[in-house]
Coordinates of C-alpha atoms in Angstrom, one line a residue:
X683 CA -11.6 0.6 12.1
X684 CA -10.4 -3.1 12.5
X685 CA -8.7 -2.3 16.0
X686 CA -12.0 -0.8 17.5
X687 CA -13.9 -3.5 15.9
X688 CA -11.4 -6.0 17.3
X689 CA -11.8 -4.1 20.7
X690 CA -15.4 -4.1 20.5
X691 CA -15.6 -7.7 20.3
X692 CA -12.9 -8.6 23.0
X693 CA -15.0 -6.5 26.0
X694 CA -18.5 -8.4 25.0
X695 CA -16.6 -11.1 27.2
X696 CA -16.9 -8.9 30.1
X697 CA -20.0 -8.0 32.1
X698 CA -21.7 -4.6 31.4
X699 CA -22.7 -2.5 34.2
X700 CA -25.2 0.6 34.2
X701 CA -26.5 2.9 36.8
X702 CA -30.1 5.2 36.8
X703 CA -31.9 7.3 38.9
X704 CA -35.2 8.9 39.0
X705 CA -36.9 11.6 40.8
X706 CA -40.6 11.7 40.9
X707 CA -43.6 13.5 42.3
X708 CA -46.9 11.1 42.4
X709 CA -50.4 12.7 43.2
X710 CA -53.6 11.0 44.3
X711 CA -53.9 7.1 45.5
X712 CA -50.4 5.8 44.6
X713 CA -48.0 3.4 46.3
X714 CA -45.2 4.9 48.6
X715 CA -42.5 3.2 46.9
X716 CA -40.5 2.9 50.4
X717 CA -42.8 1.5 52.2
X718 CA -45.0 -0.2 49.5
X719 CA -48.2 1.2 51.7
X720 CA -51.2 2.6 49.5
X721 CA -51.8 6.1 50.4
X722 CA -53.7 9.5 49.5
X723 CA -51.3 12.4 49.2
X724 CA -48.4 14.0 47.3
X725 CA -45.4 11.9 47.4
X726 CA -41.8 13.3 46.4
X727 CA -39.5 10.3 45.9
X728 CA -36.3 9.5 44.1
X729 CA -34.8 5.7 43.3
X730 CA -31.4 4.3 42.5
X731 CA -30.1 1.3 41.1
X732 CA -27.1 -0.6 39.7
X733 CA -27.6 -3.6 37.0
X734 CA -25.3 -5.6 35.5
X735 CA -25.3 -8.7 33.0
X736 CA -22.6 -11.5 31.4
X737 CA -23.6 -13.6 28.8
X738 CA -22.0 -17.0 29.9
X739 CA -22.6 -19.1 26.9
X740 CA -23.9 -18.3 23.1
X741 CA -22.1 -21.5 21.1
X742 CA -19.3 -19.6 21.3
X743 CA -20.5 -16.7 19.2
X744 CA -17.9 -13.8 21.2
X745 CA -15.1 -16.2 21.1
X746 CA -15.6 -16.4 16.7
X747 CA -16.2 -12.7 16.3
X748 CA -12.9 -12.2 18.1
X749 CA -10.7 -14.8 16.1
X750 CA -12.4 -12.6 13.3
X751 CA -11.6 -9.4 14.3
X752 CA -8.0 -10.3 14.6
X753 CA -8.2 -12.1 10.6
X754 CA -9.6 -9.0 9.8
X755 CA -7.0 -6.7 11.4
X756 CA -4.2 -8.7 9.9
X757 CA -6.0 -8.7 6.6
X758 CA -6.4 -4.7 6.7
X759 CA -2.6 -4.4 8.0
X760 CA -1.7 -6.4 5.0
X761 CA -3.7 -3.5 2.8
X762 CA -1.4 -1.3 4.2
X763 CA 1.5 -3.0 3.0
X764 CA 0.6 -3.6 0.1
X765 CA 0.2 0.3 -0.5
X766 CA 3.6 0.8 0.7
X767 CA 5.2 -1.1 -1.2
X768 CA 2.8 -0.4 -4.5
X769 CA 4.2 3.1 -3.5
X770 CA 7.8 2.0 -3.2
X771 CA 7.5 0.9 -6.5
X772 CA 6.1 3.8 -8.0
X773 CA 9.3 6.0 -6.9
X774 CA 11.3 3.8 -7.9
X775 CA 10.0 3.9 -11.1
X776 CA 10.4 7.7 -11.0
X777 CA 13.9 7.8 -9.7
X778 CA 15.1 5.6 -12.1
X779 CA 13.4 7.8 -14.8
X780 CA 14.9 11.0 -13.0
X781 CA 18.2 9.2 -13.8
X782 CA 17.5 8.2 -16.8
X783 CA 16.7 11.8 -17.6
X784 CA 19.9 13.1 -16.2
X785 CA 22.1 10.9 -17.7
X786 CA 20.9 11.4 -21.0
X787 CA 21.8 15.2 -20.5
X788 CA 24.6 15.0 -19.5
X789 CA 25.5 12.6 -22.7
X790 CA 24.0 15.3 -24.9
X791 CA 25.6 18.1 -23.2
X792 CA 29.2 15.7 -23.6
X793 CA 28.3 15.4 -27.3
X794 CA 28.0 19.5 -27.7
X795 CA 31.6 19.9 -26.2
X796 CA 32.9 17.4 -28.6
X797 CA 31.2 19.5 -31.6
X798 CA 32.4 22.6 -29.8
X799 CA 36.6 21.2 -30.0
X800 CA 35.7 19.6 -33.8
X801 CA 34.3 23.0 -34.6
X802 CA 37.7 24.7 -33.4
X803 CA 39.7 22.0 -35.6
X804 CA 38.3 22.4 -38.4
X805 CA 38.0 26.3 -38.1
X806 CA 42.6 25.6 -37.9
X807 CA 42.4 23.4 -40.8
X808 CA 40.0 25.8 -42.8
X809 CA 42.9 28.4 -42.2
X810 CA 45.9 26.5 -43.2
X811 CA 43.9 25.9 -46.2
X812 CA 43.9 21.9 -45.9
X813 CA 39.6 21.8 -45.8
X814 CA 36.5 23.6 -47.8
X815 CA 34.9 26.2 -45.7
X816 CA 31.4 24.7 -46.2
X817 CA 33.2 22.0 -44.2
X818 CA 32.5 24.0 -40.9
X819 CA 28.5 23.9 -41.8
X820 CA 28.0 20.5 -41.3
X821 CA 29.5 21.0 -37.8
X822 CA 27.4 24.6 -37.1
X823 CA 24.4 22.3 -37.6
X824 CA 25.4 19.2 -35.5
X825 CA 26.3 21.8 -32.7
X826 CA 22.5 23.0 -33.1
X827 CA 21.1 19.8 -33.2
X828 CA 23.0 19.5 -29.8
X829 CA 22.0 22.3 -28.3
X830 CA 18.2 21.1 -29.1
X831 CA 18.6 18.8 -27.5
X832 CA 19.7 19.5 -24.6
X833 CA 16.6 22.0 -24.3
X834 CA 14.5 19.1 -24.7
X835 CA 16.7 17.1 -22.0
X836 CA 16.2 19.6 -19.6
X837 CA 12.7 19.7 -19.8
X838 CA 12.7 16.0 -19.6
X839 CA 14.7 16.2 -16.4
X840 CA 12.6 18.6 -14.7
X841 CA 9.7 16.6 -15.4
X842 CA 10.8 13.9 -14.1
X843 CA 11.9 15.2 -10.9
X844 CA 9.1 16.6 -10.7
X845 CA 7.3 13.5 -11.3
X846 CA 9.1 11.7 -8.4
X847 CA 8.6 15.4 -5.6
X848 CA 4.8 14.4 -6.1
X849 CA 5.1 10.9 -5.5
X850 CA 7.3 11.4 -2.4
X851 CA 5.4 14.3 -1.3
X852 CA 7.8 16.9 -1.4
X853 CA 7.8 20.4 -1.9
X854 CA 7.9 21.3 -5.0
X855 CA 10.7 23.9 -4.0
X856 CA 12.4 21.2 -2.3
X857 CA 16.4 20.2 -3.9
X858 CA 17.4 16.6 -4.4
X859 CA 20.1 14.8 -5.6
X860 CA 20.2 12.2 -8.1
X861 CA 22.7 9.4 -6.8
X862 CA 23.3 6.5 -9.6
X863 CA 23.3 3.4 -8.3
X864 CA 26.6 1.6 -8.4
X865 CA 27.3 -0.7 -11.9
X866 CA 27.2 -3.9 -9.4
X867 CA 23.4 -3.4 -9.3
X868 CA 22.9 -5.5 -12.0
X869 CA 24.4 -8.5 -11.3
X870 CA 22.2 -8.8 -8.0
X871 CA 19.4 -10.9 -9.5
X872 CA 20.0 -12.8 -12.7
X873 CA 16.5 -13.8 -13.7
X874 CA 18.6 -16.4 -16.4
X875 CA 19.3 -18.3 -12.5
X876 CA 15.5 -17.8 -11.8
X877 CA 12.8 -20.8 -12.4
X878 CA 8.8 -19.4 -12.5
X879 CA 7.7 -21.8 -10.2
X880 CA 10.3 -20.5 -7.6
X881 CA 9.4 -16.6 -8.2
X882 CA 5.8 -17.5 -7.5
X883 CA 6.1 -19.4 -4.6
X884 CA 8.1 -16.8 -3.2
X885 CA 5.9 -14.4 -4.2
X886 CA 3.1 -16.3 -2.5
X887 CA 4.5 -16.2 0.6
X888 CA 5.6 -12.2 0.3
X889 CA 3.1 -10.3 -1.4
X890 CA 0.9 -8.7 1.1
X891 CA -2.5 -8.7 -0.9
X892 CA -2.1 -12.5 -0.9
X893 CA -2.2 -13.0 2.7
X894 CA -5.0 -10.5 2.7
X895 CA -7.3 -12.5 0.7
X896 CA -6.0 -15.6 2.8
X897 CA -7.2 -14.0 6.2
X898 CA -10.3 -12.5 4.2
X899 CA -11.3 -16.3 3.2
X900 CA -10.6 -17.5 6.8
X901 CA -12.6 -14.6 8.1
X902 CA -15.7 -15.5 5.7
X903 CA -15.5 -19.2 6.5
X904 CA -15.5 -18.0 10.4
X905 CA -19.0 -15.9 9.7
X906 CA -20.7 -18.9 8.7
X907 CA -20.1 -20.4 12.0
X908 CA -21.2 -17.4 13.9
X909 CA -24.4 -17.2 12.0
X910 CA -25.0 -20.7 13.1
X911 CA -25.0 -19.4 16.4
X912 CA -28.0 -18.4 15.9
X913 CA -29.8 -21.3 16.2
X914 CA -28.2 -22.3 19.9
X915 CA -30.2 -20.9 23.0
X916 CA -27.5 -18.4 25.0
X917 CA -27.8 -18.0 28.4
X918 CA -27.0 -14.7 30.5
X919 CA -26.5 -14.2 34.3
X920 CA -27.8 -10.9 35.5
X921 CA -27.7 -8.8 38.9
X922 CA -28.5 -5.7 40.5
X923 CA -29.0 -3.4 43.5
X924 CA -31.8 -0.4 44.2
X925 CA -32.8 2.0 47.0
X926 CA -35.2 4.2 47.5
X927 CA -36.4 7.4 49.6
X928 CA -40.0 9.2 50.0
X929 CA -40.3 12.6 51.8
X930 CA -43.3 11.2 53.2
X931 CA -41.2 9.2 55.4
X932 CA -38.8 12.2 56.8
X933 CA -40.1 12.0 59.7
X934 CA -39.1 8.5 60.9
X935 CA -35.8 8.4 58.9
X936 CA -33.4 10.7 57.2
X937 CA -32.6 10.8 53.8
X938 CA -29.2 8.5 53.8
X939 CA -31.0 6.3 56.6
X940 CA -33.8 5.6 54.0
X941 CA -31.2 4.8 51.5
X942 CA -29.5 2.1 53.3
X943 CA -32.7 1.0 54.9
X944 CA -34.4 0.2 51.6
X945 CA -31.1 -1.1 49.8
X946 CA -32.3 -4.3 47.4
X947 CA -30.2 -6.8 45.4
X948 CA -31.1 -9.5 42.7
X949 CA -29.2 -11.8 41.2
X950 CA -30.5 -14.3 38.3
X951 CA -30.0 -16.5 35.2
X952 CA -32.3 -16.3 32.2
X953 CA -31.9 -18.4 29.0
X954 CA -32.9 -17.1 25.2
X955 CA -34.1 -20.1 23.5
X956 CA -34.2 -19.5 19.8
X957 CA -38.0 -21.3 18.3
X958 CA -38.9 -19.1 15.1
X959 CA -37.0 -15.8 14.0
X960 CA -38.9 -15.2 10.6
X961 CA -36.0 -17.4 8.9
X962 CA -33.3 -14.9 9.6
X963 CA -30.1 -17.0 10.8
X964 CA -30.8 -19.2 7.7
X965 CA -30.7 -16.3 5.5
X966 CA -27.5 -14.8 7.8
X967 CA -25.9 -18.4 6.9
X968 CA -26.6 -18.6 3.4
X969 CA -25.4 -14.8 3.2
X970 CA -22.3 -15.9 4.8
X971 CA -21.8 -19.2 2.5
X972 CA -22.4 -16.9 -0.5
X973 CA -19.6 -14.9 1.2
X974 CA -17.2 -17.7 1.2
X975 CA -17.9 -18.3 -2.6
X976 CA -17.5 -14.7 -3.4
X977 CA -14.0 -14.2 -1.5
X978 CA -12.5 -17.6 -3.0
X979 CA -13.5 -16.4 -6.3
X980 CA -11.8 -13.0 -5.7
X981 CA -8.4 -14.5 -4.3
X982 CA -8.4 -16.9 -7.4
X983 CA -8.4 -14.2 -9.7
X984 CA -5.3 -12.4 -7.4
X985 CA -3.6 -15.9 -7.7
X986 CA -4.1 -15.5 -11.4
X987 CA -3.4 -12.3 -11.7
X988 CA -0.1 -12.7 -9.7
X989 CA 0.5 -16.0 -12.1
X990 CA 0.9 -13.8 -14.7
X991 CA 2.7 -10.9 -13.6
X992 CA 5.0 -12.9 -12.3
X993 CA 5.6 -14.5 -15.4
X994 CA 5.3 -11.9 -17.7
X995 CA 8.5 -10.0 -15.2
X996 CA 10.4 -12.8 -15.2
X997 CA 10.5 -12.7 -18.9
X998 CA 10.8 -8.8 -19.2
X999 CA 13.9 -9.0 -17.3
X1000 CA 15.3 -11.9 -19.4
X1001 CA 14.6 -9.6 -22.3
X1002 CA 16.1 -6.9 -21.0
X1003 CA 19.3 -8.4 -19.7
X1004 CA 19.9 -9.6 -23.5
X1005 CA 19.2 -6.4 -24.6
X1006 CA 21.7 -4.3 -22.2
X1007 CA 24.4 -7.1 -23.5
X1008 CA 23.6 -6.3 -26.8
X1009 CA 23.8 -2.8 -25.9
X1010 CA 27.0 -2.9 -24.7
X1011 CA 28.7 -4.6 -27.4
X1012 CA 26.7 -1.6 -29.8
X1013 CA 28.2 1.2 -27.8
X1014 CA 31.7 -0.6 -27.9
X1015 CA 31.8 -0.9 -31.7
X1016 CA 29.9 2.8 -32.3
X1017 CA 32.6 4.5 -29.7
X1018 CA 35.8 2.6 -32.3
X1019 CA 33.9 3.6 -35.4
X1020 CA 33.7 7.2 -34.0
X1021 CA 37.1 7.2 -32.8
X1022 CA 38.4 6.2 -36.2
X1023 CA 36.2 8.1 -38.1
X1024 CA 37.5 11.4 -36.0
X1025 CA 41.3 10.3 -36.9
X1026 CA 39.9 10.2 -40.2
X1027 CA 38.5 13.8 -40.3
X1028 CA 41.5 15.2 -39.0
X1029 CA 43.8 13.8 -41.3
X1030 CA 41.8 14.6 -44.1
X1031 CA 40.2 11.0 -44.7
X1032 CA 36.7 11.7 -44.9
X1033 CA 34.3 14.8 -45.2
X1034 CA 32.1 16.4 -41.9
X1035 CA 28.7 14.5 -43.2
X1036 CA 30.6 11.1 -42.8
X1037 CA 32.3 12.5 -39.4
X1038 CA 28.8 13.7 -38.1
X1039 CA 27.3 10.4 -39.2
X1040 CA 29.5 8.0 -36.9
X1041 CA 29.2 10.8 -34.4
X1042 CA 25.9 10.7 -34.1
X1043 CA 25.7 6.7 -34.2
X1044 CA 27.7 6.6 -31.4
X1045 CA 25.2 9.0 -29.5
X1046 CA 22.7 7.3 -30.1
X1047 CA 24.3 3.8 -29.2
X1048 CA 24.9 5.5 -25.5
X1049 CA 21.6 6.7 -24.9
X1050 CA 20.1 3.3 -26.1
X1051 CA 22.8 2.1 -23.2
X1052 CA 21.4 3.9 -20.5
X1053 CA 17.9 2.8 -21.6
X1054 CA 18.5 -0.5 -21.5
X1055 CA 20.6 -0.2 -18.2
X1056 CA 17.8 1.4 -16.4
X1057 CA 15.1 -0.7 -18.2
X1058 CA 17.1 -4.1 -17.1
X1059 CA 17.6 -2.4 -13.1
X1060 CA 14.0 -1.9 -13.1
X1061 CA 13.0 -5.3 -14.8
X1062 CA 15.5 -7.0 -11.8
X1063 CA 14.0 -4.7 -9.1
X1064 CA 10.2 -6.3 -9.8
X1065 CA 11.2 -9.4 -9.7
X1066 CA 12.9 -8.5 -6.6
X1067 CA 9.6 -7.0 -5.8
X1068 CA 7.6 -10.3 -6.5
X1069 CA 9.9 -12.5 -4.2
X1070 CA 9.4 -9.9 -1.1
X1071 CA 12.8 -8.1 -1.5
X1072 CA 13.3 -4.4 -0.4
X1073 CA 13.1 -1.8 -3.7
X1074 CA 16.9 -0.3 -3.2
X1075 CA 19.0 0.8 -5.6
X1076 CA 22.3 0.3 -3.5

């Protein structure tokens, strides 16, 4: 609506032109039109004209409403990108959670193997007599626990891609495949290297519903200074052309000769001169003033609001960068625990609770891994957001 409004403005520089004609049957004393003679009788007549006007000066009134058309086009393009990249975000979000999902799966499915080969040693080393039946009970249950799980993984996956179908707009029907981004990801933005006052300035400069509330202010400001062209006289140039025909003169002329035989122009100037309008361009500026006030109020509280997103990011991905280094060095010491503990239970060393116990530890140290690896990539990718970067994850 910007663009035609913007349009609208641009041709009020240009002259407007219109056309009429009438047809008409006058009884009684009239005036023959063509002749201007007063006469007693039925006249059938018809008239045409051309008229055209251009407004040559209104204290610049067109030339404003144009600058804001264009502030206001730029401010409603802005909009736009704003959604795209609100959008951008959100899939990301969703992708990331898709992968989340699937890695996950695939540790638990990884985790039921393992149960499945422990299962098959201890089933050997129940026979050669070297371990307690009930031994193979502990495992029976981990394997169920496993397979639980991976029920319950499933279902997360498949609502998370479906999640991220609706967000893209796919059919539901529709395949996709999950591609992880590479480990190098994270090093891409280290918010550690990052100062607040250098996000936000960035982020001034980048974030689209900024530099809408920028040309939204210039845009208010410029409506004050139209509705003070209210109080300036404007002055308009006008001209036209008309002809005329009666049947009353057929007999002297034909139709086309009358035509061009009472062909007309007019060309003049006329001035609007502004003296009392029931105070309406004071109230149209004090409407606009309260405009300004209104629109500087509401692109404070986006400053603010962007003051503190940006800050609260900034440390969210601090946090989370700690925490995938202390996840890390978790899944590093659970995987040698486990490891041990599993040359332990085949030598004899230790019973299936204690073998089941480091087992599971060590699970649950790699799926806190992949949330804190996806948590930190998403963490990096809005501060990435904030300082106008594209959302990729390659």
């Amino acid at each position: 609506i910007e663009q035609v409004n913007k349009k609208f403005n641009e041709h009020q520089r240009y002259p407007n032109l219109s056309g009429n004609a009438n047809l008409g049957v006058n009884f009684g004393r009239s005036i023959d039109i063509t002749t201007q003679d007063f006469i007693t009788e039925s006249i059938f007549s018809t008239n045409y004209g051309l008229n055209s006007n251009l407004l040559l000066w209104n204290a610049g009134r067109v030339n404003k409403s144009i600058e804001q058309s264009s502030l206001n086009l730029a401010a409603a393009e802005s909009d736009v990108e704003q959604a795209r990249r609100d959008i951008a975000l959100n899939v990301g979000t969703a992708y990331l959670q898709a992968l989340f999902a699937e890695e996950n799966l695939s540790i638990v499915k990884n985790s039921l193997s393992l149960s499945q080969e422990q299962l098959t040693q201890i089933d050997k080393l129940i026979a050669a007599g070297s371990r307690p039946r009930n031994d193979r009970l502990d495992i029976v249950a981990q394997m169920s626990n496993d397979e639980q799980q991976i029920v319950t993984s499933e279902n997360n996956l498949a609502i998370a891609i479906l999640n991220l179908k609706q967000l893209m707009n796919l059919d539901i029907e529709t395949d996709i495949t999950l591609v992880p981004p590479p480990e190098t990801i994270f090093i891409e933005t280290d918010p550690d290297n990052l100062q607040f006052g250098q996000v936000y300035e960035e982020a001034l400069k980048h974030q689209p519903n900024i530099l809408a509330g920028e040309a939204r202010l210039k845009s208010a400001e410029l409506d004050v200074e139209i509705a003070n062209t209210g109080k300036y006289p404007s002055i308009n140039a006008g001209g036209g052309l008309a002809t005329a025909h009666s049947n009353r003169n057929f007999l002297d002329q034909s139709y086309f000769e009358q035509l061009d035989n009472n062909l007309r122009y007019n060309i003049g100037v006329g001035a609007f001169i502004p003296i009392y309008d029931n105070y309406s361009t004071k109230n149209n500026v004090q409407r606009a003033k309260i405009n300004v006030l209104n629109t500087q109020a509401q692109n404070e509280q986006v400053h603010q609001t962007l003051r503190t997103n940006v800050q609260q990011t900034l440390s969210d991905a601090r946090a989370a960068k700690r925490a995938l280094q202390a996840a890390e060095n978790t899944v590093e010491a659970r995987k040698a625990a486990f490891e041990n503990a599993e040359k332990r239970f085949n030598l004899g060393a230790i019973n299936t609770f204690e073998y089941v116990n480091a087992k599971n530890q060590y699970d649950s140290s790699q799926i806190n891994y992949i949330i804190s690896k996806y948590d930190y990539l998403f963490r990096s990718k809005i501060v990435d957001f904030y300082m106008g970067k594209s959302i990729t994850l390659d």
